[in-house]
Coordinates of C-alpha atoms in Angstrom, one line a residue:
Chain A
M1 CA 15.9 10.1 -4.9
E2 CA 12.9 12.3 -4.6
I3 CA 12.5 16.1 -4.9
M4 CA 10.9 17.6 -1.7
Q5 CA 10.5 20.9 0.1
V6 CA 11.3 21.6 3.6
T7 CA 8.1 22.8 5.4
G8 CA 9.2 22.9 9.1
S9 CA 10.8 21.0 12.1
L10 CA 9.5 18.2 14.3
V11 CA 9.8 18.4 18.2
C12 CA 9.7 15.0 19.7
T13 CA 11.2 14.6 23.4
Q14 CA 10.3 11.0 23.6
R15 CA 12.2 9.1 20.7
V16 CA 14.3 6.1 20.0
S17 CA 17.9 6.5 21.1
G18 CA 19.6 6.3 18.0
L19 CA 17.7 9.5 16.7
A20 CA 18.6 11.6 19.8
H21 CA 20.7 14.0 18.2
C22 CA 19.2 14.3 14.7
N23 CA 17.6 17.4 13.2
L24 CA 14.2 16.1 12.1
R25 CA 12.5 18.0 9.1
V26 CA 8.9 17.8 7.9
L27 CA 9.2 17.5 4.1
R28 CA 6.4 18.0 1.4
N29 CA 6.7 16.2 -1.9
T30 CA 5.3 17.6 -5.2
K31 CA 1.9 15.6 -4.7
G32 CA 1.6 17.3 -1.3
K33 CA 2.5 14.2 0.8
L34 CA 4.2 14.8 4.2
S35 CA 7.2 13.0 5.3
V36 CA 10.0 13.3 8.0
G37 CA 13.6 13.2 7.2
V38 CA 17.0 13.5 9.0
D39 CA 18.8 16.8 7.8
P40 CA 22.6 16.6 7.8
V41 CA 23.1 19.6 5.1
G42 CA 21.4 22.4 7.0
A43 CA 18.3 23.3 4.8
S44 CA 16.0 26.1 5.5
I45 CA 12.2 26.3 5.5
G46 CA 11.0 26.7 1.9
N47 CA 14.4 24.9 0.4
W48 CA 13.7 22.4 -2.4
V49 CA 15.9 19.5 -1.6
F50 CA 16.4 16.0 -2.8
T51 CA 15.9 13.0 -0.4
T52 CA 17.5 9.6 -0.2
S53 CA 15.2 6.7 1.0
G54 CA 15.9 3.1 2.2
S55 CA 19.3 1.8 3.4
A56 CA 21.0 4.4 1.5
A57 CA 19.3 7.2 3.9
R58 CA 21.8 5.7 6.7
L59 CA 24.9 6.0 4.6
A60 CA 23.9 9.6 3.7
C61 CA 24.3 10.4 7.4
P62 CA 27.4 11.4 9.3
D63 CA 26.8 8.4 11.8
P64 CA 25.7 5.6 9.4
S65 CA 24.1 3.6 12.3
V66 CA 21.1 6.5 12.6
Q67 CA 17.7 4.7 12.3
T68 CA 16.5 6.8 9.5
D69 CA 14.8 5.8 6.2
L70 CA 14.7 9.2 4.8
T71 CA 17.7 11.8 4.5
I72 CA 18.1 15.1 2.8
G73 CA 21.1 14.4 0.3
G74 CA 21.3 18.2 -1.1
I75 CA 19.8 21.5 -1.6
I76 CA 18.6 22.0 -5.2
D77 CA 20.0 25.3 -6.7
F78 CA 18.2 24.9 -10.1
W79 CA 17.4 22.4 -12.7
E80 CA 19.1 22.5 -15.9
P81 CA 17.8 21.0 -19.0
D82 CA 20.7 19.2 -20.9
G83 CA 22.2 20.3 -24.1
Chain B
M1 CA 9.9 8.5 8.2
E2 CA 6.3 8.9 8.1
I3 CA 3.8 10.7 10.4
M4 CA 0.9 8.3 11.6
Q5 CA -1.5 8.0 14.6
V6 CA -1.9 5.1 17.0
T7 CA -5.5 3.7 16.6
G8 CA -5.2 0.5 18.8
S9 CA -3.3 -2.8 19.5
L10 CA -3.1 -6.1 17.5
V11 CA -3.7 -9.3 19.4
C12 CA -2.2 -12.4 17.5
T13 CA -1.6 -15.6 19.5
Q14 CA -0.1 -17.5 16.5
R15 CA 3.0 -15.4 15.2
V16 CA 6.5 -16.1 13.9
S17 CA 8.8 -16.6 16.8
G18 CA 11.1 -13.5 16.4
L19 CA 8.0 -11.2 17.0
A20 CA 7.0 -13.1 20.1
H21 CA 7.6 -10.4 22.7
C22 CA 6.8 -7.4 20.7
N23 CA 4.0 -4.9 21.4
L24 CA 2.2 -4.4 18.0
R25 CA 0.2 -1.3 17.2
V26 CA -2.3 -0.3 14.5
L27 CA -1.3 2.7 13.0
R28 CA -3.1 5.2 10.5
N29 CA -1.3 7.4 8.2
T30 CA -2.8 10.9 7.0
K31 CA -4.7 9.2 4.0
G32 CA -6.3 6.8 6.2
K33 CA -4.3 3.6 5.5
L34 CA -3.8 1.2 8.3
S35 CA -0.5 -0.4 9.1
V36 CA 1.1 -2.6 11.9
G37 CA 4.1 -1.4 13.6
V38 CA 6.4 -2.3 16.6
D39 CA 6.2 0.1 19.5
P40 CA 9.4 0.6 21.6
V41 CA 8.6 3.8 23.0
G42 CA 5.4 3.4 24.6
A43 CA 2.9 5.5 22.6
S44 CA -0.9 5.6 23.5
I45 CA -3.9 5.5 21.4
G46 CA -4.4 8.9 19.8
N47 CA -0.8 9.7 19.7
W48 CA 0.8 11.2 16.6
V49 CA 4.1 9.2 16.1
F50 CA 6.6 9.0 13.2
T51 CA 7.6 5.7 11.9
T52 CA 10.6 4.3 10.2
S53 CA 10.2 1.5 7.7
G54 CA 12.4 -0.8 5.7
S55 CA 15.7 -2.4 7.3
A56 CA 16.2 0.9 9.6
A57 CA 12.8 -0.3 11.5
R58 CA 14.9 -3.1 12.7
L59 CA 17.7 -0.9 14.0
A60 CA 15.1 1.1 15.9
C61 CA 14.0 -1.8 18.1
P62 CA 16.1 -2.7 21.4
D63 CA 16.6 -6.2 19.8
P64 CA 17.7 -5.6 16.1
S65 CA 17.0 -9.0 15.0
V66 CA 13.1 -8.4 15.3
Q67 CA 11.4 -9.2 12.0
T68 CA 9.8 -5.7 11.6
D69 CA 9.5 -3.5 8.6
L70 CA 7.8 -0.6 10.5
T71 CA 8.7 0.8 13.9
I72 CA 7.6 3.8 16.0
G73 CA 10.6 6.4 16.1
G74 CA 9.0 8.9 18.5
I75 CA 6.1 10.5 19.8
I76 CA 5.5 13.8 18.1
D77 CA 5.0 16.9 20.8
F78 CA 4.5 19.5 17.9
W79 CA 5.7 20.8 14.7
E80 CA 7.5 23.8 14.7
P81 CA 7.8 26.0 11.4
D82 CA 11.6 27.3 11.1
G83 CA 12.7 30.6 11.6
Chain C
M1 CA 3.7 -4.5 8.4
E2 CA 0.4 -4.5 6.5
I3 CA -3.0 -6.1 7.2
M4 CA -4.1 -8.7 4.4
Q5 CA -6.6 -11.4 3.9
V6 CA -5.6 -15.0 2.8
T7 CA -7.5 -15.6 -0.5
G8 CA -5.9 -19.0 -1.8
S9 CA -2.7 -20.8 -2.8
L10 CA -0.5 -20.4 -5.8
V11 CA 0.7 -23.4 -7.8
C12 CA 4.0 -22.8 -9.8
T13 CA 5.8 -25.9 -10.9
Q14 CA 8.6 -23.8 -12.5
R15 CA 10.0 -21.4 -9.9
V16 CA 13.6 -20.5 -8.6
S17 CA 15.3 -23.0 -6.7
G18 CA 15.3 -21.1 -3.4
L19 CA 11.7 -21.0 -3.3
A20 CA 11.2 -24.8 -4.1
H21 CA 9.9 -25.9 -0.7
C22 CA 7.7 -22.8 0.3
N23 CA 3.9 -22.5 0.9
L24 CA 3.0 -19.5 -1.5
R25 CA -0.1 -17.8 -0.5
V26 CA -2.2 -15.2 -2.4
L27 CA -3.1 -12.3 -0.1
R28 CA -5.5 -9.5 -0.5
N29 CA -4.9 -6.2 1.1
T30 CA -7.7 -3.8 2.5
K31 CA -7.9 -2.1 -1.0
G32 CA -8.2 -5.1 -2.8
K33 CA -4.7 -5.5 -4.3
L34 CA -3.5 -9.2 -4.7
S35 CA 0.1 -10.2 -3.5
V36 CA 2.0 -13.4 -3.1
G37 CA 3.5 -14.2 0.2
V38 CA 5.4 -17.1 1.9
D39 CA 3.4 -18.7 4.9
P40 CA 5.5 -20.0 7.7
V41 CA 2.6 -19.8 10.4
G42 CA -0.2 -22.2 8.6
A43 CA -2.7 -19.7 7.7
S44 CA -6.1 -20.8 6.4
I45 CA -8.2 -19.3 3.6
G46 CA -10.3 -16.3 4.9
N47 CA -7.7 -15.4 7.9
W48 CA -6.7 -12.0 8.4
V49 CA -3.0 -11.9 8.9
F50 CA -0.1 -9.3 9.2
T51 CA 2.7 -9.2 6.5
T52 CA 6.2 -8.2 6.8
S53 CA 7.7 -7.0 3.5
G54 CA 11.4 -6.0 2.5
S55 CA 14.4 -7.8 4.0
A56 CA 12.8 -8.6 7.1
A57 CA 10.5 -10.9 5.2
R58 CA 13.3 -13.2 4.9
L59 CA 14.2 -13.1 8.7
A60 CA 10.5 -14.1 9.4
C61 CA 11.0 -17.6 7.4
P62 CA 12.4 -20.7 9.1
D63 CA 15.3 -20.4 6.4
P64 CA 16.6 -16.8 6.1
S65 CA 17.9 -17.3 2.6
V66 CA 14.5 -17.7 1.2
Q67 CA 13.9 -15.3 -1.8
T68 CA 10.7 -13.8 -0.5
D69 CA 9.8 -10.0 0.1
L70 CA 6.6 -10.9 1.5
T71 CA 6.0 -13.0 4.7
I72 CA 3.1 -13.8 6.9
G73 CA 4.2 -12.9 10.6
G74 CA 1.1 -13.8 12.2
I75 CA -2.8 -14.5 12.3
I76 CA -4.7 -11.7 13.7
D77 CA -7.3 -12.9 16.6
F78 CA -8.7 -9.4 17.1
W79 CA -7.8 -5.7 17.4
E80 CA -8.0 -4.2 20.9
P81 CA -8.4 -0.6 21.2
D82 CA -6.1 0.7 24.0
G83 CA -7.3 1.9 27.4
Chain D
M1 CA 13.3 -1.9 -12.6
E2 CA 11.3 1.0 -14.0
I3 CA 11.0 2.6 -17.4
M4 CA 11.6 6.4 -17.1
Q5 CA 12.7 9.3 -19.5
V6 CA 15.6 11.8 -18.8
T7 CA 14.3 15.3 -18.6
G8 CA 17.3 17.3 -17.3
S9 CA 20.2 17.6 -14.7
L10 CA 20.1 18.9 -11.1
V11 CA 22.3 21.4 -10.0
C12 CA 23.1 21.2 -6.1
T13 CA 26.2 22.9 -4.8
Q14 CA 25.5 21.8 -1.2
R15 CA 25.0 18.1 -0.7
V16 CA 26.4 15.1 1.2
S17 CA 30.0 14.3 0.7
G18 CA 29.1 10.9 -0.8
L19 CA 27.3 12.2 -3.7
A20 CA 29.8 14.9 -4.6
H21 CA 31.1 13.6 -7.8
C22 CA 27.9 12.3 -9.2
N23 CA 26.0 13.2 -12.3
L24 CA 22.3 13.7 -10.9
R25 CA 19.5 13.2 -13.6
V26 CA 16.0 14.4 -13.4
L27 CA 13.9 11.7 -14.5
R28 CA 10.2 11.3 -15.4
N29 CA 8.4 7.9 -15.1
T30 CA 5.4 6.8 -17.5
K31 CA 2.9 8.6 -14.9
G32 CA 4.6 12.0 -15.1
K33 CA 6.1 11.5 -11.6
L34 CA 9.6 13.3 -11.2
S35 CA 12.4 11.6 -9.6
V36 CA 16.4 12.2 -9.3
G37 CA 18.8 9.2 -10.2
V38 CA 22.6 8.8 -10.7
D39 CA 23.6 8.3 -14.1
P40 CA 26.6 6.1 -14.7
V41 CA 25.9 5.4 -18.5
G42 CA 25.9 8.7 -19.9
A43 CA 22.4 9.1 -21.0
S44 CA 21.1 12.2 -22.7
I45 CA 18.0 14.3 -22.3
G46 CA 14.8 12.7 -24.0
N47 CA 16.4 9.1 -23.8
W48 CA 14.3 6.3 -22.4
V49 CA 16.1 4.5 -19.8
F50 CA 15.5 1.8 -17.1
T51 CA 16.3 2.4 -13.6
T52 CA 17.2 0.5 -10.4
S53 CA 16.1 1.3 -7.0
G54 CA 16.8 0.3 -3.6
S55 CA 20.1 -1.3 -2.4
A56 CA 20.7 -2.5 -6.0
A57 CA 21.1 1.1 -7.0
R58 CA 24.3 1.4 -5.2
L59 CA 25.7 -1.7 -6.6
A60 CA 25.1 -0.5 -10.2
C61 CA 27.5 2.6 -9.5
P62 CA 31.0 2.3 -10.3
D63 CA 31.4 3.4 -6.6
P64 CA 29.2 1.0 -4.7
S65 CA 29.4 3.2 -1.4
V66 CA 27.6 6.1 -3.4
Q67 CA 24.3 7.2 -1.4
T68 CA 21.9 6.7 -4.1
D69 CA 18.5 4.9 -4.1
L70 CA 18.1 5.1 -7.7
T71 CA 20.6 4.7 -10.7
I72 CA 20.2 4.4 -14.4
G73 CA 20.9 0.9 -15.6
G74 CA 20.7 1.2 -19.2
I75 CA 19.6 3.1 -22.3
I76 CA 16.6 1.3 -23.8
D77 CA 17.1 1.0 -27.8
F78 CA 13.5 -0.7 -28.4
W79 CA 11.1 -2.9 -27.0
E80 CA 10.9 -6.4 -28.7
P81 CA 7.7 -8.5 -28.1
D82 CA 8.8 -12.3 -27.9
G83 CA 8.4 -14.9 -30.5
Chain E
M1 CA 5.8 -10.8 -4.3
E2 CA 3.7 -9.5 -7.1
I3 CA 1.7 -11.1 -9.9
M4 CA 2.5 -9.7 -13.4
Q5 CA 2.3 -10.8 -17.0
V6 CA 5.2 -11.0 -19.3
T7 CA 4.7 -8.4 -22.3
G8 CA 7.8 -8.5 -24.1
S9 CA 11.7 -8.1 -24.0
L10 CA 13.9 -4.9 -23.7
V11 CA 16.8 -4.3 -25.8
C12 CA 19.6 -1.9 -24.4
T13 CA 23.0 -2.2 -25.9
Q14 CA 24.4 0.4 -23.4
R15 CA 23.9 -0.8 -19.9
V16 CA 25.8 -1.3 -16.4
S17 CA 28.2 -4.0 -16.7
G18 CA 26.5 -6.1 -13.9
L19 CA 23.5 -6.5 -15.9
A20 CA 25.4 -7.4 -19.4
H21 CA 24.3 -10.9 -19.6
C22 CA 20.9 -10.8 -18.2
N23 CA 17.6 -11.4 -20.0
L24 CA 15.4 -8.3 -19.4
R25 CA 11.6 -8.8 -19.6
V26 CA 9.0 -6.1 -19.8
L27 CA 6.3 -6.9 -17.2
R28 CA 2.8 -5.6 -16.7
N29 CA 1.0 -5.9 -13.3
T30 CA -2.7 -6.3 -12.6
K31 CA -3.2 -2.4 -12.7
G32 CA -1.6 -2.0 -16.2
K33 CA 1.9 -0.6 -14.8
L34 CA 5.0 -1.6 -16.8
S35 CA 8.1 -2.7 -15.1
V36 CA 11.5 -4.2 -16.1
G37 CA 12.7 -7.5 -14.5
V38 CA 15.5 -10.1 -14.8
D39 CA 14.1 -13.6 -16.1
P40 CA 16.2 -16.6 -14.6
V41 CA 13.2 -19.0 -15.1
G42 CA 12.7 -18.7 -19.0
A43 CA 9.0 -17.3 -19.1
S44 CA 7.2 -16.8 -22.6
I45 CA 5.2 -13.8 -23.6
G46 CA 1.8 -14.0 -22.1
N47 CA 2.8 -15.9 -19.1
W48 CA 1.5 -14.9 -15.7
V49 CA 4.4 -14.9 -13.1
F50 CA 5.2 -13.8 -9.7
T51 CA 8.2 -11.4 -9.1
T52 CA 10.4 -10.7 -6.1
S53 CA 11.5 -7.1 -5.5
G54 CA 14.0 -5.3 -3.4
S55 CA 17.2 -7.2 -2.0
A56 CA 15.5 -10.4 -2.4
A57 CA 15.5 -10.0 -6.2
R58 CA 19.1 -10.4 -6.1
L59 CA 19.2 -13.6 -4.3
A60 CA 16.8 -15.1 -6.8
C61 CA 19.2 -14.6 -9.7
P62 CA 22.0 -17.4 -10.3
D63 CA 24.7 -14.7 -9.7
P64 CA 23.3 -12.8 -6.6
S65 CA 25.6 -9.6 -7.4
V66 CA 23.3 -8.8 -10.4
Q67 CA 22.0 -5.2 -9.9
T68 CA 18.3 -6.1 -10.3
D69 CA 15.3 -4.9 -8.1
L70 CA 12.8 -7.1 -9.7
T71 CA 13.2 -10.8 -10.6
I72 CA 10.9 -13.4 -12.0
G73 CA 10.5 -16.0 -9.3
G74 CA 8.2 -18.6 -10.9
I75 CA 5.6 -19.2 -13.7
I76 CA 2.1 -19.5 -12.1
D77 CA 0.2 -22.8 -13.3
F78 CA -2.9 -21.8 -11.6
W79 CA -4.5 -20.5 -8.2
E80 CA -6.1 -22.9 -6.1
P81 CA -8.5 -21.7 -3.3
D82 CA -7.7 -23.7 -0.1
G83 CA -9.9 -26.5 1.2

């Protein structure tokens, strides 16, 4: 999974039917690269999240037939060094 | 999903049978890298779109047995910062 | 899918059984990176082709159990800007 | 698989249900890039591990329906040049 | 598939059960990046090989439930420019 920050939402009136009811977020990784992901956890702008890619991204959605390759898996509270 | 811009179409008379009836588009990402994707939404040249890759790209096509690894998922109207 | 150019063939006497009867081609992408792909369309050296990666690469082969992650999907005739 | 070093743990109170009971680790690859992976082997901070990505990452978990795309596959004792 | 060179073996006493009986090799690609792959063909150090990634990597193993995302597909004898 990757660490990314939510930077906004995406407005698309014309999209494939399987993504019709999905909340699409614009995400920025630590290198500044922008991606688009489905958000099933309700993240807010500025939140740091971790994202799941590939076929696992579909399983992380309430409806596993959603046509996504990137889904937010959780909102990061903080990182804790071990021990 | 990735944010890309449609830059043209691809003409291929000789191709694998499963892609015979697909509309293939040349896409450029925000770094300038060119890719080829299937277009089920009818995007025009210059449109900014988001694309789905991997196995999800097949599910985003009307015929899910199409042999694609990149499919346009929607045309971007605009980005809306949250809140 | 990616745009690549055929630069040669690969000779491997010792390989996994599932790739025994495949024509393996050396491909170069637009950045100069070399890859190896299965060729079901009969491309010649110097041809520009588009390639399918991931699980879709297996579906693009006549035998879909072939253990490939990169398959030539078609030979590019030319690119046509829309409109 | 990739070679990575465990640098810490990730605390996320709000996450998708399928990752509820997973131990999430922050991992750094040899280029310094950070990722998040599931840890089924009990690695400690500082350990060098190898990680499995993609759909194989799910199979490497005790529960193969876990929504991960990166899982620690083993702790590296040492590398041994052949012969 | 990618072109890589075998640089050594990996010793891991603690690993996930599905990789218990696999021969793990350290591989270097043409850019110098190191990866770990399963070796079902018996390559030696210094050999140039091609590797299969993703879900196809599992199919290239004698036991297709092995939790690998990179498997050696064959040892390269030489490259032959066409025609």
